[in-house]
Tab-separated table of C-alpha atoms in Angstrom:
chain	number	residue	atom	x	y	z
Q	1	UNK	CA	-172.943	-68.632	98.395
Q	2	UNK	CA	-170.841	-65.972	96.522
Q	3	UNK	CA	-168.286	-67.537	93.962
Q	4	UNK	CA	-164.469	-66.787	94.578
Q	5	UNK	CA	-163.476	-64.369	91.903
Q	6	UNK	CA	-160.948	-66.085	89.742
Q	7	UNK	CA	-158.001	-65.504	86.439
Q	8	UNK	CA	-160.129	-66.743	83.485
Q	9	UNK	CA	-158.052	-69.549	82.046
Q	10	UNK	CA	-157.240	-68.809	78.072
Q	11	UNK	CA	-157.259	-70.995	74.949
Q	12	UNK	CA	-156.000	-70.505	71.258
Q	13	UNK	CA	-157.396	-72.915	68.928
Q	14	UNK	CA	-155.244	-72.374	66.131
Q	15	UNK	CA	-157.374	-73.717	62.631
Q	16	UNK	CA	-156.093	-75.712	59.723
Q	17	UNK	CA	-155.983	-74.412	56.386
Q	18	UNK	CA	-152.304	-75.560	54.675
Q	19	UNK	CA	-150.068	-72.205	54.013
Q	20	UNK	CA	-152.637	-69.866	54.750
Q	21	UNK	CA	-151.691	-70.935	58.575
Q	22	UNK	CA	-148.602	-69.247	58.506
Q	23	UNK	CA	-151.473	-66.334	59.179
Q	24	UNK	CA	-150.805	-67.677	62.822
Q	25	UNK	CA	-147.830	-66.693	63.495
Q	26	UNK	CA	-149.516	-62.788	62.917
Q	27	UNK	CA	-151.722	-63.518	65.700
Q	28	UNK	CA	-149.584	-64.594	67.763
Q	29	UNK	CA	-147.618	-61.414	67.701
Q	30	UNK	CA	-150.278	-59.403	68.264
Q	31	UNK	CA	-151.425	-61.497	71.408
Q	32	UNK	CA	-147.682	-61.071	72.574
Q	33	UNK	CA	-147.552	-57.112	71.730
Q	34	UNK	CA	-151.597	-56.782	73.581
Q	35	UNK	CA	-150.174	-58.544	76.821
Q	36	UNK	CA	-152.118	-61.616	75.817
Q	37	UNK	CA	-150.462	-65.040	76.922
Q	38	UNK	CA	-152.991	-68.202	76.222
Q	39	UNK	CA	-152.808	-70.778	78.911
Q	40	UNK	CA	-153.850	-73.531	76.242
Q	41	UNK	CA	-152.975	-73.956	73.088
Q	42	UNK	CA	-154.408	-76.549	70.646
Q	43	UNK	CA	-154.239	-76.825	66.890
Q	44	UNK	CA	-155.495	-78.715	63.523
Q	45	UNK	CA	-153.105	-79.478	60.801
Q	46	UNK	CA	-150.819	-76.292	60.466
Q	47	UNK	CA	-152.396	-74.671	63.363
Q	48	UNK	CA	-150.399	-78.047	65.422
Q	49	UNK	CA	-147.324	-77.412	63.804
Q	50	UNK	CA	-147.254	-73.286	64.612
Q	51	UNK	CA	-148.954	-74.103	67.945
Q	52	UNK	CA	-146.115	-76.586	68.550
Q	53	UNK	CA	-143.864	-73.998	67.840
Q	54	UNK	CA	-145.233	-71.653	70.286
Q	55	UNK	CA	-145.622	-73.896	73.129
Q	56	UNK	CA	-142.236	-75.425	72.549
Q	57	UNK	CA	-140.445	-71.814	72.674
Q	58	UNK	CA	-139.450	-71.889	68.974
Q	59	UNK	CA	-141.809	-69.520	67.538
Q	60	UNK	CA	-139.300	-66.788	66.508
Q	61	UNK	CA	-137.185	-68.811	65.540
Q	62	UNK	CA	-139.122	-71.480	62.874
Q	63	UNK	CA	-141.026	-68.146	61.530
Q	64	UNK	CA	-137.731	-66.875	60.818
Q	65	UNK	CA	-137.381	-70.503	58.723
Q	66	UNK	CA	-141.066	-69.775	57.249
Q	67	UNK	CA	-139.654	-66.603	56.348
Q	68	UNK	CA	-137.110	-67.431	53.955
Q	69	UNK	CA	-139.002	-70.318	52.288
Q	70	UNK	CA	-139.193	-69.324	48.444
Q	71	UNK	CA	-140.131	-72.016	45.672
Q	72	UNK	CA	-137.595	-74.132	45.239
Q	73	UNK	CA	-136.785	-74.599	49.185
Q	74	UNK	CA	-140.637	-75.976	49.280
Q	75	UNK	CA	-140.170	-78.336	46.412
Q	76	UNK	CA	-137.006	-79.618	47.541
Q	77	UNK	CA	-139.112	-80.891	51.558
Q	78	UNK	CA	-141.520	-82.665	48.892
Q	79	UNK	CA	-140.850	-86.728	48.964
Q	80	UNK	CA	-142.394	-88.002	46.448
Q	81	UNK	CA	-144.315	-91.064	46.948
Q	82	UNK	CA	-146.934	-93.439	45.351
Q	83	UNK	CA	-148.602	-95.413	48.226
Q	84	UNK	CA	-150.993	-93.686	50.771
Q	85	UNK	CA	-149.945	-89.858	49.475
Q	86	UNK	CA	-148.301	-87.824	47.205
Q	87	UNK	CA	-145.977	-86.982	49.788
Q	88	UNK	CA	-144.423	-88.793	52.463
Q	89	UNK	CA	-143.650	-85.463	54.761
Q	90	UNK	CA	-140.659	-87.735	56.217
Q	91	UNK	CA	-137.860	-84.735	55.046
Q	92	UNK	CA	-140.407	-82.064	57.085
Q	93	UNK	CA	-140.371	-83.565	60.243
Q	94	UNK	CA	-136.606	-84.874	59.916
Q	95	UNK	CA	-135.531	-81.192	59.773
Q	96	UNK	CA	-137.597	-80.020	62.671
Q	97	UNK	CA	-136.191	-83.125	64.754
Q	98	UNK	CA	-133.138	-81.809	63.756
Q	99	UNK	CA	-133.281	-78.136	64.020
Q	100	UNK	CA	-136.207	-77.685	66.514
Q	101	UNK	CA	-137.146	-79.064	69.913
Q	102	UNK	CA	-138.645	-81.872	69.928
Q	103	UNK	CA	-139.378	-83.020	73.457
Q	104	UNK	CA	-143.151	-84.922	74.783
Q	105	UNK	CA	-146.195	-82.946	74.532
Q	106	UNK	CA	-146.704	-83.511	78.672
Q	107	UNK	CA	-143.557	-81.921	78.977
Q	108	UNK	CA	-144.333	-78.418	77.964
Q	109	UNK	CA	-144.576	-75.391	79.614
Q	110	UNK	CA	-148.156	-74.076	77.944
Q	111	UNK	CA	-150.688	-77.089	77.924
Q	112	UNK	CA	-151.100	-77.876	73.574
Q	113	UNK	CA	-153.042	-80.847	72.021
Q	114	UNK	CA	-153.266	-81.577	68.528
Q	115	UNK	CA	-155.799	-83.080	65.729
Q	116	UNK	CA	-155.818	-85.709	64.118
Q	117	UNK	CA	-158.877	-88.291	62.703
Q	118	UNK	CA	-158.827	-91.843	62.771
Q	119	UNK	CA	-158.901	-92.812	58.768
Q	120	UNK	CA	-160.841	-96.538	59.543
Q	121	UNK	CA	-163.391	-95.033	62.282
Q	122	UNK	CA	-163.808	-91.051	61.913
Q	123	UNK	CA	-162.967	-90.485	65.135
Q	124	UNK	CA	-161.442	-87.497	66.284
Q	125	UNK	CA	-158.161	-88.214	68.144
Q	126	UNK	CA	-156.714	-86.037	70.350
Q	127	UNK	CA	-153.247	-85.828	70.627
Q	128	UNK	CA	-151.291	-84.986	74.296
Q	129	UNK	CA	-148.158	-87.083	75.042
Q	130	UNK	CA	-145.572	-88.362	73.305
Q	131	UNK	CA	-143.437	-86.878	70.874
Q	132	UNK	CA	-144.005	-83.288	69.623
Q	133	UNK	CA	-142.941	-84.108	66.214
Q	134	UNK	CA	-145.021	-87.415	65.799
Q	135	UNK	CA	-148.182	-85.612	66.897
Q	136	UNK	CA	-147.475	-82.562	64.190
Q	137	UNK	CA	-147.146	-85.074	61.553
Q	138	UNK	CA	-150.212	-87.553	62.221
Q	139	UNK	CA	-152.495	-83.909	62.761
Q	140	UNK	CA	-151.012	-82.474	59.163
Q	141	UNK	CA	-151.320	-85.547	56.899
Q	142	UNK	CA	-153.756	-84.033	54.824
Q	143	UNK	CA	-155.595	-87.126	52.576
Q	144	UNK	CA	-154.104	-87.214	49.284
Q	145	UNK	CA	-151.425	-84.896	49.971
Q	146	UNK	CA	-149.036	-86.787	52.925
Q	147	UNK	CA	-149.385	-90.069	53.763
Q	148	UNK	CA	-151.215	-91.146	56.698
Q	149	UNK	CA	-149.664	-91.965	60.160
Q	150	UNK	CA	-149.770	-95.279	62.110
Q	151	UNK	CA	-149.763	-94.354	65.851
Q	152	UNK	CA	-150.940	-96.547	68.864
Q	153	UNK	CA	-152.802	-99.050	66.883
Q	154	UNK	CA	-154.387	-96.389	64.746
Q	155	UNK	CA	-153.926	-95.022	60.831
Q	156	UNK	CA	-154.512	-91.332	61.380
Q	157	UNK	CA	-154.650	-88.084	58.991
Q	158	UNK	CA	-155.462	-84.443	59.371
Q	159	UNK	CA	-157.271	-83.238	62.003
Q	160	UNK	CA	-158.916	-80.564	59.754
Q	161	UNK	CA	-161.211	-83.496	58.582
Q	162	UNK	CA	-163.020	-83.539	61.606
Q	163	UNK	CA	-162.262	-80.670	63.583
Q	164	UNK	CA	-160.888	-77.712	61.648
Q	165	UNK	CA	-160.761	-75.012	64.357
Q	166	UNK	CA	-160.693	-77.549	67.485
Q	167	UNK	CA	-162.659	-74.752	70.029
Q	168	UNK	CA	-164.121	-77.580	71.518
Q	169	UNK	CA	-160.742	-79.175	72.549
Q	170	UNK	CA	-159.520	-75.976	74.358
Q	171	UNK	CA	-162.510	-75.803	76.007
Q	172	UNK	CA	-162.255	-79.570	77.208
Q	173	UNK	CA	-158.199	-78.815	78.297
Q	174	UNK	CA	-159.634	-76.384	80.866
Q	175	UNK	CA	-160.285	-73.474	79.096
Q	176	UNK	CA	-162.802	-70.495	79.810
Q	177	UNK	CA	-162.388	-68.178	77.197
Q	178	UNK	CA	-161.371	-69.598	73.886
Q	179	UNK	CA	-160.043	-67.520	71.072
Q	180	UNK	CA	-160.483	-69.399	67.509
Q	181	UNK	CA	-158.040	-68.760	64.843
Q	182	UNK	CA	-160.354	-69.706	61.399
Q	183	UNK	CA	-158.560	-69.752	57.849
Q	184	UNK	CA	-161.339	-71.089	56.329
Q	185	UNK	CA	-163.916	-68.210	56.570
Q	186	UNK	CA	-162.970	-66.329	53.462
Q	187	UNK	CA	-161.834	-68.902	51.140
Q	188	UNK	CA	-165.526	-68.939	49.407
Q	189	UNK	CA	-164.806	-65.243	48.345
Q	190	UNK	CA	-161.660	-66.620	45.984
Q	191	UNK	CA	-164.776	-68.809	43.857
Q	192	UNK	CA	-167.343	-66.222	44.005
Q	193	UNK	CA	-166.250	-63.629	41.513
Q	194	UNK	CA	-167.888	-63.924	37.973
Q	195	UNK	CA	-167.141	-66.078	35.168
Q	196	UNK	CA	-165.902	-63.416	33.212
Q	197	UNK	CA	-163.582	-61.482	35.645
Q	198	UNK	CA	-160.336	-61.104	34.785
Q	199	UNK	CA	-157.186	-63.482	36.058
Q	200	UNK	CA	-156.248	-62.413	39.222
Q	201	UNK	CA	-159.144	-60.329	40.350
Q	202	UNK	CA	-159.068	-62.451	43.329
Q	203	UNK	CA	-155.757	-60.902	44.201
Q	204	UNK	CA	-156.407	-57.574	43.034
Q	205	UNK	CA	-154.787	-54.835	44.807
Q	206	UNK	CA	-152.660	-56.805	47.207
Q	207	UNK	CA	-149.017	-56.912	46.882
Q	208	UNK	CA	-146.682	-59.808	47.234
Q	209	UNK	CA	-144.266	-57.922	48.535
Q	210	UNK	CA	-140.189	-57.603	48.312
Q	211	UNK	CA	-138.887	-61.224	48.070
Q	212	UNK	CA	-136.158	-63.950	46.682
Q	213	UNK	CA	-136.278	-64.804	43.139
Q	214	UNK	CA	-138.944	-67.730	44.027
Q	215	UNK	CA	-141.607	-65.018	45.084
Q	216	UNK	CA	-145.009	-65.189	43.594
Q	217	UNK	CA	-147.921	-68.172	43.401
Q	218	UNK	CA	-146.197	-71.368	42.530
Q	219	UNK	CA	-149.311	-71.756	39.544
Q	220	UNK	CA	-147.558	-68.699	37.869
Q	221	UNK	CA	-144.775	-69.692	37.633
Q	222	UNK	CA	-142.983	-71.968	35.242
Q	223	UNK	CA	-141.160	-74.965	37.349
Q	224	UNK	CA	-138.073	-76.660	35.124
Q	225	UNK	CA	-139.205	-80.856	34.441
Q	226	UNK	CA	-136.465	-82.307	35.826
Q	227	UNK	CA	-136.568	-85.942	35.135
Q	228	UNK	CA	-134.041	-86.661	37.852
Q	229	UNK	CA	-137.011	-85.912	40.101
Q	230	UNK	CA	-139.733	-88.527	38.919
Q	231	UNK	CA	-142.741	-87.355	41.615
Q	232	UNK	CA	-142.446	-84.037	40.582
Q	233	UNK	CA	-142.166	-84.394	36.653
Q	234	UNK	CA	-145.130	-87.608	37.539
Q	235	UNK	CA	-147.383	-84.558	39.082
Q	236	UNK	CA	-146.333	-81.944	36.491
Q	237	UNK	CA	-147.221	-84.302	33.194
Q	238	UNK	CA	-150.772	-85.291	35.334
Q	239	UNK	CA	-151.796	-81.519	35.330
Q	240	UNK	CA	-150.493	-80.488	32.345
Q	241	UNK	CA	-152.283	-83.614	30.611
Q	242	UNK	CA	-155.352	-82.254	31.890
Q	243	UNK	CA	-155.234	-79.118	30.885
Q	244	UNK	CA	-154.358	-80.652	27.636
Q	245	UNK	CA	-157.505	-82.343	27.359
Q	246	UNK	CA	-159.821	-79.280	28.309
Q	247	UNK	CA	-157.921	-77.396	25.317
Q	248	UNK	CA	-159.054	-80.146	23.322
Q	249	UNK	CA	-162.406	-80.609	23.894
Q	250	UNK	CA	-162.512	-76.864	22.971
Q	251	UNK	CA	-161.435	-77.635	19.506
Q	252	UNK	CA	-163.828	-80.085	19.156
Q	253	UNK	CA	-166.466	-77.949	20.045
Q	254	UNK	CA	-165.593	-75.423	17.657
Q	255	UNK	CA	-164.815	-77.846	15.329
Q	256	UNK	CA	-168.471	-79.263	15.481
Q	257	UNK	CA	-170.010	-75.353	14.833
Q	258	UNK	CA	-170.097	-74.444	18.305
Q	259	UNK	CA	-167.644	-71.703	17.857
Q	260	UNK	CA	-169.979	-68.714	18.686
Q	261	UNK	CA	-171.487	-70.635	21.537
Q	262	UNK	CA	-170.448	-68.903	25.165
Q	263	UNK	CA	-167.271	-71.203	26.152
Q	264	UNK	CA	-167.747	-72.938	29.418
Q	265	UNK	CA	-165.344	-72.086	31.774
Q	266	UNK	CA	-161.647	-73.900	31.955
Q	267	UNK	CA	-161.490	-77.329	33.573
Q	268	UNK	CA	-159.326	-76.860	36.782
Q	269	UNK	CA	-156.451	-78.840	37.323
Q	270	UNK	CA	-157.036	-82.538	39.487
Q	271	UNK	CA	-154.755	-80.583	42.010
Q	272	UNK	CA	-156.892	-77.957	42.317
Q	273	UNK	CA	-160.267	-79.569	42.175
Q	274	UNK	CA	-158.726	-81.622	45.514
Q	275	UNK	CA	-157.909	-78.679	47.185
Q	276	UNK	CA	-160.867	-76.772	46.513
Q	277	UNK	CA	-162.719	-79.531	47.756
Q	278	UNK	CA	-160.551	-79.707	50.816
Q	279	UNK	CA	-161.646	-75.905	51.478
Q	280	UNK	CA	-165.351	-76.396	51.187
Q	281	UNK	CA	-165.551	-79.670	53.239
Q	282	UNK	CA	-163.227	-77.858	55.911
Q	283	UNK	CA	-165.400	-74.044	56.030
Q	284	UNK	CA	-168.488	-75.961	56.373
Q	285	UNK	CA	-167.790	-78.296	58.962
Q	286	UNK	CA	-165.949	-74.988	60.856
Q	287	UNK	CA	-169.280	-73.320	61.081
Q	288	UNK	CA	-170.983	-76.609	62.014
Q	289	UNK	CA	-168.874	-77.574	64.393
Q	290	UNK	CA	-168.532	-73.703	66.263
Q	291	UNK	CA	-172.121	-73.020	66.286
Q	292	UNK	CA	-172.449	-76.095	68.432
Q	293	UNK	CA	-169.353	-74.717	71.213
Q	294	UNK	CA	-169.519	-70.708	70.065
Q	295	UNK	CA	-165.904	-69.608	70.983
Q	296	UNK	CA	-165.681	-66.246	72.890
Q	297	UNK	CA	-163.094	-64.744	70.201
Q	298	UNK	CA	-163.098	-65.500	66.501
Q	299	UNK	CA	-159.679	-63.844	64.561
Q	300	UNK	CA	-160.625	-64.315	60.517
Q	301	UNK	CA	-157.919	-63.371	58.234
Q	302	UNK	CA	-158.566	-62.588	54.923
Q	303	UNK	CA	-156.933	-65.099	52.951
Q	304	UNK	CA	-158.848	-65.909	49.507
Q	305	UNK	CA	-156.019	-64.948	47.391
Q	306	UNK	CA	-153.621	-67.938	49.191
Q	307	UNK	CA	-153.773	-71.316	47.697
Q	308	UNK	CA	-153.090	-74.407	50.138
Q	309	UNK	CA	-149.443	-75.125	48.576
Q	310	UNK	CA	-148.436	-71.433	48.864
Q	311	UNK	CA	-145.704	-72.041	51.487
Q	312	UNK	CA	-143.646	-69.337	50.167
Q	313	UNK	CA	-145.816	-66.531	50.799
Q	314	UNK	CA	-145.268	-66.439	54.381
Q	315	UNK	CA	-145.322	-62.650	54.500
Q	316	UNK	CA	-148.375	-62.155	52.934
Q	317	UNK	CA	-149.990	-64.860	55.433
Q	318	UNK	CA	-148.330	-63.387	58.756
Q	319	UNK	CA	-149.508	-59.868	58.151
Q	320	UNK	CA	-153.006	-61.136	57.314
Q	321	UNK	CA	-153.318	-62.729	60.649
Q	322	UNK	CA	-151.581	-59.579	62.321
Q	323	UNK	CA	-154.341	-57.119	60.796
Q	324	UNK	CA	-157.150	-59.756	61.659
Q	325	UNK	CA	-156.022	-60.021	65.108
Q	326	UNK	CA	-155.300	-56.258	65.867
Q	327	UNK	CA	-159.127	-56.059	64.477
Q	328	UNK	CA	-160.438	-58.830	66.693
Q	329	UNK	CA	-158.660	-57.781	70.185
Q	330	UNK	CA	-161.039	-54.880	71.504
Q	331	UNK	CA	-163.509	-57.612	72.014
Q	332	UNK	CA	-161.729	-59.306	74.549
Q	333	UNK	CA	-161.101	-55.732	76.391
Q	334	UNK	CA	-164.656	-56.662	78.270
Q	335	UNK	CA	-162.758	-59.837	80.056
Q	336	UNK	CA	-159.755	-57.807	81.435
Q	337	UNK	CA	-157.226	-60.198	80.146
């Protein structure tokens, strides 16, 4: 019996990967400009709140907000907090209650589910009804970073813990083709150069572009202590104390004869450690977890020079994920989407 001949149905599975997932909103213009509507979306972490964005209708106008995010505009949506986080990510989701729709997931238009894991059991947890907002925050609570989210009897944090690029959940909303957004596949690249190249090879070549005043990798730049603003002078003293004490141990070396010896390299920062961390746990369980569920479409922007916290290099991110996309397309050409 011959099978009717039907529309493929099309998912985005939009990856997690902090402010290198403002790389999203790239590919979704270039789906938009190559006549390419998904039927699903789903994302993890920062691929939720972009994907939220996009199935909502806001897209144009929250990258706009992205956009003009410099320095001091990310600092000043960071509440401070002891328990559970560093953050409590309570002045992020206020403003997009406030500035952004925020009606139930069943409600919209395009089909989206988000990420999130289940901090007491592991579990994956998928996230379809309710509030958009709610589901955006549980799915980017990132351990360590935001506090986690108590939702229907559960304590939940990012969904990039378990499912960075959540393939599989487009494919279980209905979808046939599935086009995976990963942020995670060139990260390795950023701690692969040699112990001896200079600062900033990693970035080499690229440009940050014409910007505000804040413009340029928060690490470079020298943030006033305000003690007004106890989290943030708390998390400036921690990394600076550290730093501190890898300078000293270098004077101790030399001053036991060591001088000549080849120096080990610097002791990162307890920030960074965390977040490189966060990058290797999250590009290895990627590839795990798509070589089990192969989507037909991976876009891969090249995004090694981008820290997590770099919020305010949303240009840089969005024309990544533009090129990457524009790159990827020809391979669906075969479907006839």
């Amino acid at each position: 019996m011959a099978l009717t001949p039907r529309k493929p149905v099309l998912g985005l599975a939009l990856g997690s990967g902090s402010a290198r997932g403002w790389a999203h909103f790239g590919v979704l213009r270039a789906l938009k400009e190559a006549g390419i509507q998904p039927d699903i979306v789903c994302g993890s972490s920062i691929g939720a709140l972009v994907g939220a964005s996009y199935a909502a209708g806001e897209m144009e106008r929250f990258e706009e907000w992205v956009l003009s995010l410099g320095v001091r505009k990310v600092f000043g949506f960071m509440d401070f907090n002891i328990a559970g986080g560093m953050l409590k990510g309570e002045k992020l989701i206020a403003f997009w209650r406030s500035h952004f729709v925020d009606s139930a997931l069943e409600d919209l238009a395009i089909p989206f589910a988000a990420v999130a894991t289940d901090l007491h059991s592991g579990a994956e947890v998928w996230l379809r009804k309710g509030s958009i907002a709610d589901a955006v925050r549980a799915s980017i609570a990132l351990p360590g970073l935001f506090t986690p989210v108590y939702r229907e009897g559960r304590l939940l944090v990012d969904g990039g813990i378990v499912n960075p690029v959540p393939a599989s959940l487009a494919r279980a909303m209905g979808a046939d083709i599935v086009i995976a957004v990963d942020l995670n596949a060139d990260i390795m690249r950023r701690h692969m150069l040699p112990l001896d190249a200079p600062p900033g090879a990693a970035d080499a070549g690229r440009d940050t572009g014409p910007g505000d005043e804040d413009a340029g990798p928060v690490e470079q730049q020298e943030l006033p202590l305000d003690d007004s603003n106890q989290g943030q002078g708390w998390m400036q003293r921690l990394q600076s104390s550290v730093k501190g004490a890898a300078a000293w141990q270098g004077v101790a070396a030399w001053r036991q004869g060591r001088a000549n010896e080849p120096r080990p390299p610097p002791v990162p920062s307890l920030l960074d450690v965390v977040m490189t961390s966060v990058n290797i746990m999250q590009m290895r369980i990627t590839r795990s977890r798509m070589a089990g569920d192969p989507p037909e479409l991976v876009i891969a922007p090249r995004l090694s020079h981008m820290g997590l916290l770099d919020f305010h290099r949303a240009r840089e991110a969005i024309d990544e994920g533009y090129a990457a996309a524009q790159a990827a397309l020809p391979a669906l050409n075969s479907w006839r989407l």
